[in-house]
PDB file of C-alpha atoms in Angstrom:
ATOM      1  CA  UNK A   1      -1.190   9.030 -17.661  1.00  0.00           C
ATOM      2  CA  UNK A   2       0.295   6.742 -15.077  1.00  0.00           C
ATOM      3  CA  UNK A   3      -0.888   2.910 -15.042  1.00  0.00           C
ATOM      4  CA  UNK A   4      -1.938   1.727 -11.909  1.00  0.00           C
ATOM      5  CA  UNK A   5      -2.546  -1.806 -12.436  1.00  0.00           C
ATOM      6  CA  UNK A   6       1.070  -3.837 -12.565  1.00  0.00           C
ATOM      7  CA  UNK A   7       1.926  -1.793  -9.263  1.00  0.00           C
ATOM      8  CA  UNK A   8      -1.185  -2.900  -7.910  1.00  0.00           C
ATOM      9  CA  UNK A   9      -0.682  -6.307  -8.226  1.00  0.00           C
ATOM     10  CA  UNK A  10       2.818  -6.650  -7.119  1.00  0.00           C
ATOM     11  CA  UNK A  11       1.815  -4.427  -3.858  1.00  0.00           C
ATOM     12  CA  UNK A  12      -1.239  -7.676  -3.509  1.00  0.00           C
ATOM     13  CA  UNK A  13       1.635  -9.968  -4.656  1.00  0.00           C
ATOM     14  CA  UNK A  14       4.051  -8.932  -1.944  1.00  0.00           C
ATOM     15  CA  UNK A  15       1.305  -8.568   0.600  1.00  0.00           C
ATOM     16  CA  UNK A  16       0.074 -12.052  -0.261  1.00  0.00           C
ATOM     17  CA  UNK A  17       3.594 -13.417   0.576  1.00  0.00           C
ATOM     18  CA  UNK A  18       4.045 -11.006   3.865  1.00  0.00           C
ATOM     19  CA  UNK A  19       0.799 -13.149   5.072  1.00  0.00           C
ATOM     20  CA  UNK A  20       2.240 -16.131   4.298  1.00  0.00           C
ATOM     21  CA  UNK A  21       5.323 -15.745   5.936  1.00  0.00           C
ATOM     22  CA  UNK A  22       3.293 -14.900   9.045  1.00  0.00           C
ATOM     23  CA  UNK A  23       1.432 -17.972   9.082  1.00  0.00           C
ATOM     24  CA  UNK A  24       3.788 -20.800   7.974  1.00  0.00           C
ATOM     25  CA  UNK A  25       5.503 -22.644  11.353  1.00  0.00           C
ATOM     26  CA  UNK A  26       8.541 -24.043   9.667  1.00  0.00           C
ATOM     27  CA  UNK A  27       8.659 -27.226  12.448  1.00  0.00           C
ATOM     28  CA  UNK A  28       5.684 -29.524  14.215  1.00  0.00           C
ATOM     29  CA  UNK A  29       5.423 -32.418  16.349  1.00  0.00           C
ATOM     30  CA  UNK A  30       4.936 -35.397  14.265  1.00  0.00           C
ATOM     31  CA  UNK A  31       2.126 -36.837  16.403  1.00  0.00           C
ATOM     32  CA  UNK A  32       0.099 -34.277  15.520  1.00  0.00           C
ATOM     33  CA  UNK A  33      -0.056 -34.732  12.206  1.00  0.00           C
ATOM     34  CA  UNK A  34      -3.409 -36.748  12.009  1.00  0.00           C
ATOM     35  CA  UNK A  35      -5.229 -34.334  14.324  1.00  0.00           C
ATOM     36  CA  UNK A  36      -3.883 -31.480  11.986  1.00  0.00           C
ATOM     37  CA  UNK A  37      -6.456 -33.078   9.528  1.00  0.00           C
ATOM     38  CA  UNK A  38      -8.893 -33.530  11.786  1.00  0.00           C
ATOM     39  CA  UNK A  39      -9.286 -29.740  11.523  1.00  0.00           C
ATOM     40  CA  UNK A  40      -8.983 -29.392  15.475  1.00  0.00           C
ATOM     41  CA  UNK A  41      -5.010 -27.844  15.992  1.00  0.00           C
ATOM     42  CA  UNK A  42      -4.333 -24.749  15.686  1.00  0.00           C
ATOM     43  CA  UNK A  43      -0.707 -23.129  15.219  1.00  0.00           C
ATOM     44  CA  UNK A  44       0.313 -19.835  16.489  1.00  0.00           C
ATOM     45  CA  UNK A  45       4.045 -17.779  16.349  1.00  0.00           C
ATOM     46  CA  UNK A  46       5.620 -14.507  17.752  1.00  0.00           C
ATOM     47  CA  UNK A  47       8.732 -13.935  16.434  1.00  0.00           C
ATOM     48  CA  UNK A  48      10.711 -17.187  16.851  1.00  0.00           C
ATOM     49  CA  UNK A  49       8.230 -19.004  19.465  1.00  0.00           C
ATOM     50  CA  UNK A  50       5.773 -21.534  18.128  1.00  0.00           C
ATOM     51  CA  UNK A  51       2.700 -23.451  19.684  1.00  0.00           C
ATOM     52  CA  UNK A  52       0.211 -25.541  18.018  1.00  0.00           C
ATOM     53  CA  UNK A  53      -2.598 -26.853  20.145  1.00  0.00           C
ATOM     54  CA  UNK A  54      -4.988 -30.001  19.531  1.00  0.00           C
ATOM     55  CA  UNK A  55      -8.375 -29.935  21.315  1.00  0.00           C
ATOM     56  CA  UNK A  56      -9.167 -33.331  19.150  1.00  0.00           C
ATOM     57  CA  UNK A  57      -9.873 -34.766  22.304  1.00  0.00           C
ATOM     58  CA  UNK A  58      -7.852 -34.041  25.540  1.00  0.00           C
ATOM     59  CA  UNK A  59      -5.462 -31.050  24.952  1.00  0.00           C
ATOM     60  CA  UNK A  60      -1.969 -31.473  23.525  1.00  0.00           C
ATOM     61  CA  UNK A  61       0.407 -28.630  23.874  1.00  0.00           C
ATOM     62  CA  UNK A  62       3.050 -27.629  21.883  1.00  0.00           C
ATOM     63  CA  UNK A  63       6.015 -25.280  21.896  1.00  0.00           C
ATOM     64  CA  UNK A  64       9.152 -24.687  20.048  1.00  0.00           C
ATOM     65  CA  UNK A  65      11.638 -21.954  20.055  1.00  0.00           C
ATOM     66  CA  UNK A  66      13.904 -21.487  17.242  1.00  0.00           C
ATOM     67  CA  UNK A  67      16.693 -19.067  16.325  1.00  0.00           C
ATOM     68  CA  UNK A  68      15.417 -14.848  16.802  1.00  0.00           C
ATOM     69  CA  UNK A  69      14.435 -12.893  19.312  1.00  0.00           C
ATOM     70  CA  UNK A  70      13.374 -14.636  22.599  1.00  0.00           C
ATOM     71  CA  UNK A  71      15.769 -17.206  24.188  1.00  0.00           C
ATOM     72  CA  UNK A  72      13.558 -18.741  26.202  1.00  0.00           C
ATOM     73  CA  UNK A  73       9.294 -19.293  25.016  1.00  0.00           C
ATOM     74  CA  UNK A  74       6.664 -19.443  27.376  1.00  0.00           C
ATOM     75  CA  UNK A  75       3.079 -20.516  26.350  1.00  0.00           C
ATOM     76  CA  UNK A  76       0.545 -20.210  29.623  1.00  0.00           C
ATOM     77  CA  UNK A  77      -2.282 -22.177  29.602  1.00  0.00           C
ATOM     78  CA  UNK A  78      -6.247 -22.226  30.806  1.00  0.00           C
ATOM     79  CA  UNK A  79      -8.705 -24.682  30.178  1.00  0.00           C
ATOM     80  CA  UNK A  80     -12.171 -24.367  28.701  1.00  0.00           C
ATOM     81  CA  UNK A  81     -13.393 -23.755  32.233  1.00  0.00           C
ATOM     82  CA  UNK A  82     -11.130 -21.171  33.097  1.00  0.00           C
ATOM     83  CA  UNK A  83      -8.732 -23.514  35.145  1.00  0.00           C
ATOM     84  CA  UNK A  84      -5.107 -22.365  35.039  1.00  0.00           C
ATOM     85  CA  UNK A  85      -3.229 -25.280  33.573  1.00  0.00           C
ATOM     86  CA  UNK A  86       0.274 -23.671  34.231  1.00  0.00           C
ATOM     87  CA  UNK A  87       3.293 -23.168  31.893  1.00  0.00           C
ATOM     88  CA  UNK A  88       4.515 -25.197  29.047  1.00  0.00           C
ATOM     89  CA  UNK A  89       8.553 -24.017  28.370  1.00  0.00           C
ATOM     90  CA  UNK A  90      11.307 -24.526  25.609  1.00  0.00           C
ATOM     91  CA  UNK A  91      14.585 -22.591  25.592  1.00  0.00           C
ATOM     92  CA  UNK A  92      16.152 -21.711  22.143  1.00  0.00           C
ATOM     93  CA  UNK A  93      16.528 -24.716  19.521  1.00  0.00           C
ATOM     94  CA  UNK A  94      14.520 -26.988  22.360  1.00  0.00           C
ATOM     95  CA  UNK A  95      10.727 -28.146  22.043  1.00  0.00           C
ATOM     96  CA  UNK A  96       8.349 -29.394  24.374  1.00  0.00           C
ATOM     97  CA  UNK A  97       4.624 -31.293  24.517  1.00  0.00           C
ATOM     98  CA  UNK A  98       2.526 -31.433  27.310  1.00  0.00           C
ATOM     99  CA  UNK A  99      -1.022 -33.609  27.257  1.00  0.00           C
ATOM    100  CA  UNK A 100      -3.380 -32.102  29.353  1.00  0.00           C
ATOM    101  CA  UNK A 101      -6.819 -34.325  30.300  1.00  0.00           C
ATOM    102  CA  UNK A 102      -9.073 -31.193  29.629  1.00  0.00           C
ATOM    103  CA  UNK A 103      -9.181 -28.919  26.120  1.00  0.00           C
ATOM    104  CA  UNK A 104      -7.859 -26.021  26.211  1.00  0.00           C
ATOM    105  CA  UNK A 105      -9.332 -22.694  26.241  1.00  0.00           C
ATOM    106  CA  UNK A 106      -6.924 -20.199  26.020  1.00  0.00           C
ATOM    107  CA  UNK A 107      -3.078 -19.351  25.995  1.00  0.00           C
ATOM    108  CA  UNK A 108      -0.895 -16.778  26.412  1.00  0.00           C
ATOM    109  CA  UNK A 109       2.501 -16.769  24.700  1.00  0.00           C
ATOM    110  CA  UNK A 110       5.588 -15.188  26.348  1.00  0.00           C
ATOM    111  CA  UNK A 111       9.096 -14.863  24.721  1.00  0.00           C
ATOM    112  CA  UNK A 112      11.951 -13.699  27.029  1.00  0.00           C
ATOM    113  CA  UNK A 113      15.143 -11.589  25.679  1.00  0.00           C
ATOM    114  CA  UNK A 114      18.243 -11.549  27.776  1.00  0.00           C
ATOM    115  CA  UNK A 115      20.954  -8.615  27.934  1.00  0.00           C
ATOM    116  CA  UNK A 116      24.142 -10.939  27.904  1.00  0.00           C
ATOM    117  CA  UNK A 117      25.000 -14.160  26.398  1.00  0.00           C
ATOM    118  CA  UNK A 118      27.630 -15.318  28.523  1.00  0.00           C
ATOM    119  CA  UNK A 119      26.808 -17.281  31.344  1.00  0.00           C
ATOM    120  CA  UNK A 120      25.052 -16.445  33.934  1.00  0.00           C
ATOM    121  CA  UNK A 121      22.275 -14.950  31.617  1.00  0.00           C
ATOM    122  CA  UNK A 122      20.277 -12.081  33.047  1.00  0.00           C
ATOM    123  CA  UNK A 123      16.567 -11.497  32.060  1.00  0.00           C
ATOM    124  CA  UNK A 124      16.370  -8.892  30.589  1.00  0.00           C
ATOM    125  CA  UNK A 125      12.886  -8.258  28.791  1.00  0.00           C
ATOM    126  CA  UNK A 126       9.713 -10.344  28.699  1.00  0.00           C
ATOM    127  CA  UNK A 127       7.160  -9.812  25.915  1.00  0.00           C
ATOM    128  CA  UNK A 128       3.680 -10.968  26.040  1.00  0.00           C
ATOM    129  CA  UNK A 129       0.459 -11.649  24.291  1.00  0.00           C
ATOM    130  CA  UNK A 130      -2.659 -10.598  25.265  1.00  0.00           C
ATOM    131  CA  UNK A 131      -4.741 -13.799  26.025  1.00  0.00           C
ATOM    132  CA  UNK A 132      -5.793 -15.684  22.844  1.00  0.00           C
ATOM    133  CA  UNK A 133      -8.899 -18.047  22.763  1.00  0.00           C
ATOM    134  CA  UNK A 134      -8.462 -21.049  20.884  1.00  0.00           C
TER     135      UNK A 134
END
């Protein structure tokens, strides 16, 4: 008779750590870090591109775009009203914070490969996500 249970719980062990890999941003704007508390910024990542946004009050936007996949990260931006609040960019191992006077209601991230890496670069790819609602 086989026993189940140890591979059962490394399969929930390694799955536990898969999700947590997924959700932990490895960098963050220091002023954020009291409205992190506050319960009212929220982080989000594909592949190497991260954004946190805080809706404490007026909307803070935040992007950063390490070392992977994309070169350049994209996060497009609406607010609560359905407004289109335009394009927050960083280029690889760059971030960048833009306060907006309204919340926001929902972004779309974008992450951009390119085919060569000697200058000039050519785009070659741009990935998307479907519109998120924060």
């Amino acid at each position: 008779m086989k026993k189940t249970s140890g591979t059962l719980a490394k399969t929930a062990g390694a799955l536990g750590l898969a999700v947590a890999a997924l959700t932990t941003l490895s960098a963050s704007p220091a002023a954020a870090s009291t409205s992190a508390t506050a319960g009212c910024t929220k982080y989000y990542k594909l592949d190497n591109i991260q954004v946190q946004v805080d809706n404490c009050s007026d909307g803070w936007v935040w992007i950063y775009t390490g070392g992977g996949t994309y070169y350049t990260g994209t996060v497009h931006l609406k607010s609560n009203f359905d407004k289109d609040l335009g394009d927050v960019k960083a280029d690889r191992g760059k971030a960048n914070a833009t306060k907006y006077y309204v919340q926001v209601g929902s972004i779309k991230i974008c992450g951009t490969k390119y085919l060569g890496w000697t200058p000039p670069l050519s785009p070659w790819w741009t990935d998307c996500t479907t519109e998120i609602h924060v």
